[in-house]
């Protein structure tokens, strides 16, 4: 019979952190603040059209991506809630920024569609894993690198759109980061799909062995 493995049963390769059930931790508070930054960015960017303030919020939310995870390991405050909040905050920042940028034509819809297609692929893989009793796979460093590149690219692209005088340089840097982030985002997605396929095949093999 399938079961959902606890995060501590399947740690990421090389990880020695002990996963706890605490909620009120410093890393979790940082993740909550990052989540609050998502609607704040949307309000500033789409309603107030305060691009400078939106750039600041987006830059803080993006560059603080690694802080919560680093503090969780440093302070020995790794928690199951944190393992959910960190990638959730990353995805919400990426999706909210993409939709807002597309609405104001900062990025073309094709770029947004490419990233959204990857998210749909990952959601399908997670649905298959859930049906077989597994939770989300551990976050891979390729995926974290892709997320970092995208979150670094977005404020630079917004700066390019808001400041035509330096748009040539900032747009080149921003799009360089964005395209590398997109490629690695898909590479990470493919790795998650392969990992999900291996888990499902192993589960089916165990069931077949038990039924024999």
Short mmCIF file of C-alpha atoms in Angstrom, two decimals:
data_model
loop_
_atom_site.label_atom_id
_atom_site.label_comp_id
_atom_site.label_asym_id
_atom_site.label_seq_id
_atom_site.Cartn_x
_atom_site.Cartn_y
_atom_site.Cartn_z
CA UNK A 1 0.00 0.00 0.00
CA UNK A 2 1.39 3.39 -1.00
CA UNK A 3 2.12 6.06 1.54
CA UNK A 4 3.27 9.66 1.50
CA UNK A 5 6.90 9.75 2.63
CA UNK A 6 7.78 12.36 5.21
CA UNK A 7 10.30 14.96 4.03
CA UNK A 8 12.86 13.68 6.53
CA UNK A 9 12.69 10.20 4.96
CA UNK A 10 13.86 11.48 1.61
CA UNK A 11 16.26 14.35 2.22
CA UNK A 12 17.98 16.07 -0.63
CA UNK A 13 21.35 14.53 -1.55
CA UNK A 14 24.00 15.66 0.90
CA UNK A 15 21.47 17.15 3.30
CA UNK A 16 21.85 16.44 7.00
CA UNK A 17 19.23 18.87 8.29
CA UNK A 18 16.59 17.52 10.64
CA UNK A 19 13.09 18.52 9.57
CA UNK A 20 10.87 19.74 12.41
CA UNK A 21 7.26 20.83 12.89
CA UNK A 22 7.90 24.34 14.23
CA UNK A 23 5.91 27.19 12.72
CA UNK A 24 7.26 30.33 14.41
CA UNK A 25 10.83 30.36 13.17
CA UNK A 26 12.98 33.14 11.72
CA UNK A 27 13.12 31.54 8.24
CA UNK A 28 9.34 31.06 8.19
CA UNK A 29 8.80 34.70 9.16
CA UNK A 30 11.03 35.76 6.25
CA UNK A 31 9.01 33.53 3.91
CA UNK A 32 5.76 35.09 5.18
CA UNK A 33 7.17 38.58 4.53
CA UNK A 34 8.18 37.51 1.03
CA UNK A 35 4.62 36.27 0.42
CA UNK A 36 3.20 39.63 1.54
CA UNK A 37 5.49 41.29 -0.99
CA UNK A 38 3.66 39.64 -3.89
CA UNK A 39 0.34 41.55 -3.60
CA UNK A 40 2.28 44.68 -2.62
CA UNK A 41 4.28 44.48 -5.85
CA UNK A 42 1.12 43.93 -7.93
CA UNK A 43 -0.56 46.92 -6.30
CA UNK A 44 2.40 49.22 -6.84
CA UNK A 45 3.02 48.06 -10.41
CA UNK A 46 -0.50 47.69 -11.79
CA UNK A 47 -2.60 50.10 -9.70
CA UNK A 48 -0.31 52.91 -8.55
CA UNK A 49 2.12 52.59 -11.48
CA UNK A 50 4.86 53.35 -8.95
CA UNK A 51 7.60 51.58 -10.90
CA UNK A 52 10.49 52.61 -8.67
CA UNK A 53 8.79 51.30 -5.54
CA UNK A 54 7.78 48.15 -7.44
CA UNK A 55 11.41 47.61 -8.47
CA UNK A 56 12.49 47.87 -4.82
CA UNK A 57 9.86 45.36 -3.64
CA UNK A 58 10.69 42.98 -6.46
CA UNK A 59 14.43 43.25 -5.88
CA UNK A 60 14.09 42.58 -2.15
CA UNK A 61 11.75 39.65 -2.74
CA UNK A 62 14.06 38.17 -5.35
CA UNK A 63 17.42 38.66 -3.68
CA UNK A 64 16.10 37.35 -0.35
CA UNK A 65 15.22 34.04 -2.02
CA UNK A 66 18.24 32.28 -0.50
CA UNK A 67 18.08 33.94 2.93
CA UNK A 68 15.31 31.85 4.48
CA UNK A 69 16.87 28.55 3.42
CA UNK A 70 20.35 29.62 4.55
CA UNK A 71 19.07 30.75 7.95
CA UNK A 72 17.02 27.57 8.36
CA UNK A 73 20.16 25.47 8.00
CA UNK A 74 22.36 27.89 9.95
CA UNK A 75 19.95 28.16 12.89
CA UNK A 76 18.85 24.51 12.71
CA UNK A 77 15.27 25.65 12.08
CA UNK A 78 14.43 23.55 9.03
CA UNK A 79 10.69 22.84 9.14
CA UNK A 80 8.05 21.15 7.03
CA UNK A 81 6.18 24.45 6.75
CA UNK A 82 9.34 26.17 5.56
CA UNK A 83 9.90 23.51 2.92
CA UNK A 84 6.47 24.43 1.53
CA UNK A 85 6.62 28.21 1.99
CA UNK A 86 9.99 28.76 0.29
CA UNK A 87 9.12 27.27 -3.13
CA UNK A 88 5.59 28.69 -2.86
CA UNK A 89 6.96 32.21 -2.43
CA UNK A 90 9.34 31.68 -5.36
CA UNK A 91 6.57 30.50 -7.67
CA UNK A 92 4.17 33.26 -6.66
CA UNK A 93 6.83 35.90 -7.30
CA UNK A 94 7.59 34.44 -10.73
CA UNK A 95 3.95 33.99 -11.77
CA UNK A 96 2.76 37.36 -10.42
CA UNK A 97 5.67 39.17 -12.03
CA UNK A 98 5.19 37.44 -15.36
CA UNK A 99 1.48 38.19 -15.53
CA UNK A 100 2.01 41.81 -14.46
CA UNK A 101 4.88 42.30 -16.90
CA UNK A 102 2.86 40.77 -19.72
CA UNK A 103 -0.10 43.04 -18.93
CA UNK A 104 2.15 46.10 -19.23
CA UNK A 105 4.15 44.67 -22.15
CA UNK A 106 7.48 44.56 -20.32
CA UNK A 107 7.95 40.96 -21.53
CA UNK A 108 6.34 39.31 -24.58
CA UNK A 109 3.53 36.83 -24.05
CA UNK A 110 5.64 34.06 -25.63
CA UNK A 111 8.12 34.20 -22.76
CA UNK A 112 5.29 34.06 -20.24
CA UNK A 113 3.69 31.14 -22.07
CA UNK A 114 6.97 29.20 -22.02
CA UNK A 115 7.28 29.55 -18.24
CA UNK A 116 3.61 28.79 -17.62
CA UNK A 117 3.87 25.65 -19.74
CA UNK A 118 6.68 24.42 -17.50
CA UNK A 119 4.51 25.04 -14.43
CA UNK A 120 1.68 23.01 -15.97
CA UNK A 121 4.13 20.18 -16.66
CA UNK A 122 5.27 20.22 -13.05
CA UNK A 123 1.70 20.33 -11.74
CA UNK A 124 0.92 17.23 -13.81
CA UNK A 125 3.93 15.42 -12.35
CA UNK A 126 2.95 16.40 -8.81
CA UNK A 127 -0.59 15.13 -9.41
CA UNK A 128 0.80 11.75 -10.51
CA UNK A 129 3.05 11.58 -7.44
CA UNK A 130 0.17 12.49 -5.14
CA UNK A 131 -1.99 9.77 -6.66
CA UNK A 132 0.70 7.25 -5.75
CA UNK A 133 1.06 8.59 -2.21
CA UNK A 134 4.17 10.73 -2.64
CA UNK A 135 4.67 14.37 -1.74
CA UNK A 136 6.61 16.93 -3.81
CA UNK A 137 10.20 15.93 -4.63
CA UNK A 138 13.07 17.82 -2.95
CA UNK A 139 14.01 21.13 -4.55
CA UNK A 140 17.00 20.60 -6.85
CA UNK A 141 19.88 23.06 -7.08
CA UNK A 142 19.20 23.47 -10.83
CA UNK A 143 15.68 24.64 -10.04
CA UNK A 144 16.95 27.00 -7.32
CA UNK A 145 19.52 28.43 -9.74
CA UNK A 146 16.84 28.97 -12.39
CA UNK A 147 14.59 30.68 -9.84
CA UNK A 148 17.45 32.93 -8.70
CA UNK A 149 18.23 33.94 -12.29
CA UNK A 150 14.59 34.74 -13.06
CA UNK A 151 14.05 36.69 -9.85
CA UNK A 152 17.26 38.62 -10.56
CA UNK A 153 16.23 39.30 -14.17
CA UNK A 154 12.77 40.73 -13.44
CA UNK A 155 13.75 43.91 -11.54
CA UNK A 156 16.47 44.59 -14.13
CA UNK A 157 13.93 44.26 -16.97
CA UNK A 158 11.57 46.55 -15.10
CA UNK A 159 14.41 49.04 -14.61
CA UNK A 160 15.08 48.91 -18.36
CA UNK A 161 11.42 49.66 -19.09
CA UNK A 162 11.27 52.49 -16.53
CA UNK A 163 14.60 54.13 -17.49
CA UNK A 164 15.02 54.47 -21.28
CA UNK A 165 18.38 56.19 -20.84
CA UNK A 166 20.03 53.01 -19.58
CA UNK A 167 17.70 50.56 -21.32
CA UNK A 168 20.34 49.28 -23.75
CA UNK A 169 22.59 47.94 -20.98
CA UNK A 170 19.94 46.90 -18.49
CA UNK A 171 17.79 45.16 -21.09
CA UNK A 172 20.79 43.15 -22.33
CA UNK A 173 21.65 42.06 -18.79
CA UNK A 174 18.05 41.39 -17.85
CA UNK A 175 17.23 39.31 -20.91
CA UNK A 176 20.50 37.40 -20.62
CA UNK A 177 19.55 36.35 -17.09
CA UNK A 178 15.93 35.72 -18.10
CA UNK A 179 16.74 33.39 -21.00
CA UNK A 180 19.28 31.42 -18.97
CA UNK A 181 16.71 31.18 -16.21
CA UNK A 182 14.09 29.92 -18.64
CA UNK A 183 16.40 27.22 -20.01
CA UNK A 184 17.41 26.02 -16.54
CA UNK A 185 13.78 26.19 -15.40
CA UNK A 186 12.86 23.69 -18.11
CA UNK A 187 15.91 21.54 -17.34
CA UNK A 188 14.84 21.39 -13.70
CA UNK A 189 11.27 20.56 -14.78
CA UNK A 190 12.53 17.69 -16.91
CA UNK A 191 14.57 16.39 -13.97
CA UNK A 192 11.48 16.46 -11.73
CA UNK A 193 9.48 14.54 -14.36
CA UNK A 194 12.22 11.89 -14.62
CA UNK A 195 12.36 11.62 -10.82
CA UNK A 196 8.59 11.28 -10.62
CA UNK A 197 8.66 8.55 -13.28
CA UNK A 198 11.27 6.58 -11.34
CA UNK A 199 9.25 6.78 -8.13
CA UNK A 200 6.06 5.63 -9.87
CA UNK A 201 7.84 2.73 -11.61
CA UNK A 202 9.42 1.66 -8.31
CA UNK A 203 6.03 1.77 -6.60
CA UNK A 204 4.43 -0.31 -9.35
CA UNK A 205 7.28 -2.82 -9.19
CA UNK A 206 6.79 -3.20 -5.42
CA UNK A 207 3.07 -3.68 -5.86
CA UNK A 208 3.63 -6.27 -8.56
CA UNK A 209 6.12 -8.10 -6.36
CA UNK A 210 3.71 -8.09 -3.44
CA UNK A 211 0.89 -9.42 -5.57
CA UNK A 212 3.02 -12.23 -7.06
#
